[in-house]
Short mmCIF file of C-alpha atoms in Angstrom, two decimals:
data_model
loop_
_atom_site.label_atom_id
_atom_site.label_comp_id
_atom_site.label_asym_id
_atom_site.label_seq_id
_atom_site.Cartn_x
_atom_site.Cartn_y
_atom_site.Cartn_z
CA UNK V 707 106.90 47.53 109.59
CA UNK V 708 110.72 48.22 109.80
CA UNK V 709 111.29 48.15 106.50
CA UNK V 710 108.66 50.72 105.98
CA UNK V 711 109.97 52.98 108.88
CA UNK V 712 113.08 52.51 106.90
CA UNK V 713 111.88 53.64 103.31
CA UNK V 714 109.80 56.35 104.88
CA UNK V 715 113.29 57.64 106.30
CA UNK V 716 115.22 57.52 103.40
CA UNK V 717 112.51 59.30 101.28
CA UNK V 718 112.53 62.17 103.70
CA UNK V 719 116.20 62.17 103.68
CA UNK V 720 116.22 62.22 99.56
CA UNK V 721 112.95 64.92 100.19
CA UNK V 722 115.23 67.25 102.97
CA UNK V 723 118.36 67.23 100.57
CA UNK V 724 116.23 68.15 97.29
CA UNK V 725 114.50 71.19 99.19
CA UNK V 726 118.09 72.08 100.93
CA UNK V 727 119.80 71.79 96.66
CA UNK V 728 116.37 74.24 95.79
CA UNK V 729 116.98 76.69 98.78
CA UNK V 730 120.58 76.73 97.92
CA UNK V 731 120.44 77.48 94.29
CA UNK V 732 118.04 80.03 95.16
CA UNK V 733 120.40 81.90 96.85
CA UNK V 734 123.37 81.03 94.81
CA UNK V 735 120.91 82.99 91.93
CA UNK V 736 120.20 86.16 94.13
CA UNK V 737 123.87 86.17 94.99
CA UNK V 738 124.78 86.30 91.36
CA UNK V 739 121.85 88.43 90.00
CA UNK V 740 123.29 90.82 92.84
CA UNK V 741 126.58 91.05 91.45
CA UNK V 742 126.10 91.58 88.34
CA UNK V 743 123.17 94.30 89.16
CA UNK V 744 125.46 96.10 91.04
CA UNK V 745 128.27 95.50 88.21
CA UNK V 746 125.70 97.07 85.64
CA UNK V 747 124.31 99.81 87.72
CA UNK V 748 126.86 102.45 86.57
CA UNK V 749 126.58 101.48 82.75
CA UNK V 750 122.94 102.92 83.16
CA UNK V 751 122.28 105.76 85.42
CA UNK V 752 122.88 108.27 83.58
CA UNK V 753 121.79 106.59 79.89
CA UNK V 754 119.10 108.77 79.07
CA UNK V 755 117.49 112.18 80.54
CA UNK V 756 118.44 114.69 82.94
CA UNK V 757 117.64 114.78 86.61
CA UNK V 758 116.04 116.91 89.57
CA UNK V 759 116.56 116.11 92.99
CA UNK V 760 113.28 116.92 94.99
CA UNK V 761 112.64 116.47 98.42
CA UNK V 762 111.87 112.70 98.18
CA UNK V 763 114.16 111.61 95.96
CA UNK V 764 115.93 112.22 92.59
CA UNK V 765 113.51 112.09 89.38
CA UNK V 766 114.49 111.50 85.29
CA UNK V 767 112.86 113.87 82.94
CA UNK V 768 113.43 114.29 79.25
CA UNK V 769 112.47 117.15 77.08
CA UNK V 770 111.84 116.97 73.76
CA UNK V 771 110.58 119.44 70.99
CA UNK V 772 110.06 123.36 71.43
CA UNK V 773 106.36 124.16 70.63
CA UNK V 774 104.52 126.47 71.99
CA UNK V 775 102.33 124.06 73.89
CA UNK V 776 103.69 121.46 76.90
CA UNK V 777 102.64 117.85 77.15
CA UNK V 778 103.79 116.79 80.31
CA UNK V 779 103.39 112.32 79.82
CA UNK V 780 103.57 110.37 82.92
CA UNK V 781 103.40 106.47 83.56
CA UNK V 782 101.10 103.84 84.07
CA UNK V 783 101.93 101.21 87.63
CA UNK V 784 104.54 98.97 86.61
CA UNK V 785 106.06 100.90 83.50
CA UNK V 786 110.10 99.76 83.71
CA UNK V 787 111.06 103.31 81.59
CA UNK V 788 108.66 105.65 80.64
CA UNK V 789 111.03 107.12 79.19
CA UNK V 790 111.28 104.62 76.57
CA UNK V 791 107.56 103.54 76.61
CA UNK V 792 106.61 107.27 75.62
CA UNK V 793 109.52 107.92 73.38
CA UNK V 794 108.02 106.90 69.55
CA UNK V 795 104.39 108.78 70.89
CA UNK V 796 106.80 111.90 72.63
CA UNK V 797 109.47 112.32 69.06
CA UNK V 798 105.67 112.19 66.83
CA UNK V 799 104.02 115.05 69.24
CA UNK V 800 107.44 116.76 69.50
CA UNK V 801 106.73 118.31 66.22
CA UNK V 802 104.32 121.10 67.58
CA UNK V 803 104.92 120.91 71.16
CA UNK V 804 107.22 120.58 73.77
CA UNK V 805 107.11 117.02 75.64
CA UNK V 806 108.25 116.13 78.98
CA UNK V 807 108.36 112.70 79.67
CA UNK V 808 108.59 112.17 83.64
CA UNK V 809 109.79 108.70 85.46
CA UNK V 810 108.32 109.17 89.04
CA UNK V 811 110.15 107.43 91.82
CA UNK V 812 110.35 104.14 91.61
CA UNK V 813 110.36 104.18 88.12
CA UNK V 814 112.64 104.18 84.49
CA UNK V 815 116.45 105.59 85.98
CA UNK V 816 114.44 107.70 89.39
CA UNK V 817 115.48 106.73 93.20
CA UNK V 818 113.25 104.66 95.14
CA UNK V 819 111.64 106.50 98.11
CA UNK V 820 110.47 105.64 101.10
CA UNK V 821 108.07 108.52 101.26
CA UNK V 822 104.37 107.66 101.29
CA UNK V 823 102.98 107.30 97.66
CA UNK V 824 99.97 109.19 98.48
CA UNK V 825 98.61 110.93 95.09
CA UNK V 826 99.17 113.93 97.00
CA UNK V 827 102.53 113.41 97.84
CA UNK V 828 103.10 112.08 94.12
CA UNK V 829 101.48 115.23 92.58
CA UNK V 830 103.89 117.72 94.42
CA UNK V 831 107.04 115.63 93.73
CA UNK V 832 106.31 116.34 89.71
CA UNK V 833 105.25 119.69 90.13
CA UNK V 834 108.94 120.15 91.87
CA UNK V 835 110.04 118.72 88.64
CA UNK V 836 107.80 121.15 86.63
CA UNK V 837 108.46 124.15 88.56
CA UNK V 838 112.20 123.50 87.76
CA UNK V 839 112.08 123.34 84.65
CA UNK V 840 110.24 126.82 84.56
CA UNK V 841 106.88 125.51 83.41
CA UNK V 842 103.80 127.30 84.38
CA UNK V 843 101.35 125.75 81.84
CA UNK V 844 100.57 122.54 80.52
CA UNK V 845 98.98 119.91 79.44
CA UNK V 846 98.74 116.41 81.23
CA UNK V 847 98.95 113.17 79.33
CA UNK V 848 98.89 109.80 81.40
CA UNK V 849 98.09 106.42 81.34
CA UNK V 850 96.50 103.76 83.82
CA UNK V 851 96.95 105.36 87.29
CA UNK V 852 98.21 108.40 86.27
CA UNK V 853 94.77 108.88 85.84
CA UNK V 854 94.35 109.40 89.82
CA UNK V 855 97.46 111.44 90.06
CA UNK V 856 96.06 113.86 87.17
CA UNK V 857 92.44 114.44 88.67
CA UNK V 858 94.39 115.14 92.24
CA UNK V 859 96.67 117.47 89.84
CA UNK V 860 94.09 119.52 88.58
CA UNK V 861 92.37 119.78 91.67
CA UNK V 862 96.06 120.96 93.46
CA UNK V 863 97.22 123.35 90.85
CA UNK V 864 94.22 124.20 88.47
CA UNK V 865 95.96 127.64 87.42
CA UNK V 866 98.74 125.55 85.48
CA UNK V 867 96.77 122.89 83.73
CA UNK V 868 95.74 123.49 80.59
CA UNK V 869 94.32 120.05 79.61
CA UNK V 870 94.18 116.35 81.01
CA UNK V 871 94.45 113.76 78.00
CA UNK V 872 93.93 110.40 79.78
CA UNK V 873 95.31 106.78 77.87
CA UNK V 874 93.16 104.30 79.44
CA UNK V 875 93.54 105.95 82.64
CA UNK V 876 92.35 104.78 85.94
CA UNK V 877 89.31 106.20 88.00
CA UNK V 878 88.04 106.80 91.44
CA UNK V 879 85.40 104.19 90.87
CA UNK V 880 87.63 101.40 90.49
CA UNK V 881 87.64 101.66 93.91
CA UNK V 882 85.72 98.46 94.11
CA UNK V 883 88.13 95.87 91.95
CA UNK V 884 90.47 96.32 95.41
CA UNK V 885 93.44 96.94 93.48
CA UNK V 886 95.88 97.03 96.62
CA UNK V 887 95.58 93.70 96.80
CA UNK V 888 97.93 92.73 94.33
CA UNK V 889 100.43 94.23 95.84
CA UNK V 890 101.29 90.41 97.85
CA UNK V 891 101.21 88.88 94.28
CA UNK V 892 103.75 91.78 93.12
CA UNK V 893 105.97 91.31 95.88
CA UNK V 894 106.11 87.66 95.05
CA UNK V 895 106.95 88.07 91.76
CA UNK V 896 109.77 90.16 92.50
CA UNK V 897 111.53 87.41 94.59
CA UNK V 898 111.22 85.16 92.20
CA UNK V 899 111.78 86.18 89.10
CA UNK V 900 113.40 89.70 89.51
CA UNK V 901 115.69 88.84 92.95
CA UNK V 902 117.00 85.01 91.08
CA UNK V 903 117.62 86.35 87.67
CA UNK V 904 115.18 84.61 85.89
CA UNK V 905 114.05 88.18 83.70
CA UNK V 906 117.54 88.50 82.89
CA UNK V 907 117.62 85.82 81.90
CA UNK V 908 114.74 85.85 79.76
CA UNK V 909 116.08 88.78 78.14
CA UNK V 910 119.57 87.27 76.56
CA UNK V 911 119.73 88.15 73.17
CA UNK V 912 117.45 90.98 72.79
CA UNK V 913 119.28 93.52 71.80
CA UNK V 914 120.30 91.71 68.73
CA UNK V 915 116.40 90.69 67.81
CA UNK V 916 115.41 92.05 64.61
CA UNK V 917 112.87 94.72 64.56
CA UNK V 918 110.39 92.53 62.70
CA UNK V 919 110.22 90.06 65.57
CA UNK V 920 108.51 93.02 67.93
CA UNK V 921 105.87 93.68 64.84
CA UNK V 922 104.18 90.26 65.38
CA UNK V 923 100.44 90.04 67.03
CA UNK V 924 102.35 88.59 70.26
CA UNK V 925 104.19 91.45 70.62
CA UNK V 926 102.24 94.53 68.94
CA UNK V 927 100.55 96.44 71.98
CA UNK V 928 102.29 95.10 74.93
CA UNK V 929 105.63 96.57 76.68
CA UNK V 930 107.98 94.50 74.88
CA UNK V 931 107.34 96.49 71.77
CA UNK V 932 109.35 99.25 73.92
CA UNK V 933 112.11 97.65 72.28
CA UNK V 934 111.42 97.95 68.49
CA UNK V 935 112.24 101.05 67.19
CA UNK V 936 115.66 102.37 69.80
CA UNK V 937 119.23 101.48 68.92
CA UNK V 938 121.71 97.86 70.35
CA UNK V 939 122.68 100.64 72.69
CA UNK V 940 118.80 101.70 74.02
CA UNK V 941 118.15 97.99 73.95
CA UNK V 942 120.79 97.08 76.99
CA UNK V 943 119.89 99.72 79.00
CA UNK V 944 115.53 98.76 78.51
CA UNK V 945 116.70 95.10 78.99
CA UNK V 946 118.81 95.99 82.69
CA UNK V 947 115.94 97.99 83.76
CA UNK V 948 113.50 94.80 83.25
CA UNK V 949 116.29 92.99 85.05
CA UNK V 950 116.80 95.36 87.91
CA UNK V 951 113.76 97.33 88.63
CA UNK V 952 110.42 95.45 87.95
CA UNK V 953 107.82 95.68 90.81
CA UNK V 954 110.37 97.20 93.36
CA UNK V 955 109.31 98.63 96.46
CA UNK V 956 108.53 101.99 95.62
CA UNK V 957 106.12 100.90 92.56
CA UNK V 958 104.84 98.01 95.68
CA UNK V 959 104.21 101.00 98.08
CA UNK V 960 102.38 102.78 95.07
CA UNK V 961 99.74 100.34 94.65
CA UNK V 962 98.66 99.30 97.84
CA UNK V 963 97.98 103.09 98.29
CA UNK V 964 95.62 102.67 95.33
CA UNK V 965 91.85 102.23 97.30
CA UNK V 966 93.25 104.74 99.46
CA UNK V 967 94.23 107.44 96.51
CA UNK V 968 91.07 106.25 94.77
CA UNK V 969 88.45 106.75 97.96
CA UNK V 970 89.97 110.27 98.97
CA UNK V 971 89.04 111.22 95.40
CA UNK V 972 85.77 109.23 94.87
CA UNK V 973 83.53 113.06 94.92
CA UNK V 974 86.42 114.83 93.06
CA UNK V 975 86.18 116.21 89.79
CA UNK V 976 88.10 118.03 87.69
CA UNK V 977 87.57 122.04 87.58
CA UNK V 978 85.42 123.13 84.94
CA UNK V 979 88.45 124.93 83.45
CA UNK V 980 90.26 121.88 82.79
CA UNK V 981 89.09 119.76 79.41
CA UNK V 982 89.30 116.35 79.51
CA UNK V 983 90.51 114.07 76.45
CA UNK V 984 89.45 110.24 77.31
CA UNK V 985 91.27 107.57 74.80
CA UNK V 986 89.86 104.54 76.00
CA UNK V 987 90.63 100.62 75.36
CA UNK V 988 88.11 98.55 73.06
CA UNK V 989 89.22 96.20 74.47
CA UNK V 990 88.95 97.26 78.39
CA UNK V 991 85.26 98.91 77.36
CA UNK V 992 84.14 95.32 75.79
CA UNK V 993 85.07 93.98 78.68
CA UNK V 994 84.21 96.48 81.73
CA UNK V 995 80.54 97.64 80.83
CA UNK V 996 80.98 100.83 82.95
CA UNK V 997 84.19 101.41 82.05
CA UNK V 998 83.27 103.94 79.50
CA UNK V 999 80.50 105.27 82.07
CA UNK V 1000 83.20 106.06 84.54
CA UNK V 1001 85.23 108.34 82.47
CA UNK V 1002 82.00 109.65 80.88
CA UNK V 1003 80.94 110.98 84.45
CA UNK V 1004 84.43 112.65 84.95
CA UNK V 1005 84.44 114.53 81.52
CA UNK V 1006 80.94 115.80 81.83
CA UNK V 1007 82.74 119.08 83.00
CA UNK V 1008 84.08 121.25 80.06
CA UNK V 1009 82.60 121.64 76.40
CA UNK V 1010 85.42 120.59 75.30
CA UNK V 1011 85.74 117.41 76.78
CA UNK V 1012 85.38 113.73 75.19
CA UNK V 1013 85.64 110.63 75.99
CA UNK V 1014 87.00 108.52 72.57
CA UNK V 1015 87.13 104.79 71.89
CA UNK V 1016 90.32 103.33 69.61
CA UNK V 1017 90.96 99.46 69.10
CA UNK V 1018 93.34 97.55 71.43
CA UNK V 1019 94.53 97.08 74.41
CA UNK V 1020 95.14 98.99 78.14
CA UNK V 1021 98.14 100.38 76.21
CA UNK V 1022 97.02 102.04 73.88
CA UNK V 1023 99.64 104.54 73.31
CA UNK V 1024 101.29 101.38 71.64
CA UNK V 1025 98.20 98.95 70.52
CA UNK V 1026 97.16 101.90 68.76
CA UNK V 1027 99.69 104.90 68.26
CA UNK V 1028 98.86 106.54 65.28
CA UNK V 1029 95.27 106.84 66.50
CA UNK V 1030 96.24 108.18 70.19
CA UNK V 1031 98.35 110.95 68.13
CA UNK V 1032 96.23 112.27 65.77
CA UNK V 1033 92.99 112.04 68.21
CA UNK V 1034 95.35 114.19 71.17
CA UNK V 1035 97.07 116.84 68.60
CA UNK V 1036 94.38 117.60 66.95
CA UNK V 1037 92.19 118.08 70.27
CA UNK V 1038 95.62 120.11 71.66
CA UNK V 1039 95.83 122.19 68.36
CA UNK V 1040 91.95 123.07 68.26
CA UNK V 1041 91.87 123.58 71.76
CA UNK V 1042 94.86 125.90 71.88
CA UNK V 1043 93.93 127.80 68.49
#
């Protein structure tokens, strides 16, 4: 019996000293992943864009082009830059329009905010933006759950819309999937792979990957293939951003307000003077049976609406790029003739 009081001892001691070596490293990583955050956060503020300070915080914008008609492009949850994510779709439509490419807080080179990310709240910080910039008329292009921020849009400032041109976007009536709840898992991930380093980490070397490597099947429609086609230069900024601001509290705060955006806007629709462009997933609409139902529902408003299915992923303005631009400039262009 002593001798097993004795082993059962010395195995907790060996047990105690290998969680105290864990815990430690731990915190030795966040103390270095700090340091050299804080190191890098000057080589990047200001890499790409301009910025407006609005009354929650200070937003990145870029313009590109000078047509006669605006495409204003905001995020899906989660996007690192949108800036980057929209920037081979934004330089294509740039040829007849003007495109605006907006970071909301919390996202891309923006400030975190502590301000409620209500979609009401959300809408008026990018028509501050918008209003800035002198735009009065526009058309909305956004992906995932920019979707619920564009039908509150329309609602809140119907006179300046033009057109809503949603890329998988979300819906009210994903209400049921309880999307807030993630928000636990996305806080989690943070700590330990964001806080420690570990994404940094996982992102050595990339800016000297060849192009080719981001044209594989792997790769092709997911956010790495943000880095294929921008300069060594581009590439270390997009890499520090993954490093630095992945599932931060702002973008946290933004989707446990989801069920709450989505049920304040479960009987909204958008104003029959707003058409409605839906480019939808295959692959989301093989899998979700009313997926294409839901957005069928919401474009059922204008003769010009549609609602359009294109191979690939929830990103489709990358799984499927040249489709997404010829199917939105040539609705834009017969719209606007």
């Amino acid at each position: 019996m002593a001798k097993n009081s004795r082993k059962r001892k010395i195995v907790a001691r060996v047990l105690g000293i290998i969680a105290i070596s864990i815990v430690a490293i731990f915190l030795l990583a966040i103390g270095i992943n700090s340091a050299i955050t804080k190191n890098n956060k000057s080589k990047i503020e200001n890499a790409y864009g301009e910025f407006y300070e609005t009354s929650s915080g200070k937003i990145n914008y870029t313009v590109i082009g000078e047509g006669d008609n605006t495409i204003v492009m905001l995020p899906g949850h989660g996007s690192i830059s949108p800036h980057f994510e929209f920037i081979s779709l934004a330089n294509r439509l740039a040829n007849e329009n003007k495109v605006i490419i907006i970071e909301p807080l919390g996202y891309g080179l923006s400030d975190d905010t502590d301000v409620v990310r209500s979609a009401e709240n959300i809408c008026n910080e990018i028509h501050e933006v918008l209003s800035y910039l002198g735009e009065d008329e526009y058309f909305l292009m956004g992906h995932s759950i920019s979707g619920l921020y564009m039908l509150k849009y329309s609602n809140m400032f119907e006179s300046e819309v033009l057109g809503v041109i949603g890329l998988d976007a979300s819906v009210p009536a994903q209400l049921g999937e309880n999307v807030s709840s993630k928000s636990f898992l996305l806080d989690a991930y943070r700590v330990v792979f964001v806080n420690t380093g570990l994404i940094r980490l996982s992102m050595l070397g990339i800016e000297d990957a060849p192009a080719e490597i981001f044209d594989t099947p792997a790769v092709q429609g997911s956010i790495l293939q943000n880095f294929k086609n921008i300069s060594k230069e581009e590439r270390t900024v997009l890499a520090e951003l993954y490093s630095t601001r992945a599932q931060n509290k702002t973008m946290i705060k933004e989707i446990s307000m989801f069920d709450e955006n989505a049920k304040n806007e479960m009987t909204m629709t958008f104003p029959s003077s707003i058409p409605v462009l839906y480019i939808l997933s295959g692959d989301n609409v093989n899998k979700d049976s009313n997926w294409k139902e839901y957005h069928e529902e919401l474009a059922d408003n204008n003769s010009y609406s549609l609602v359009t299915v294109v191979e690939g992923n929830h990103y489709v303005h990358l799984a499927a790029e040249d489709e997404v631009f010829n199917i939105s400039s040539d609705w834009i262009r017969n719209y606007a003739a």
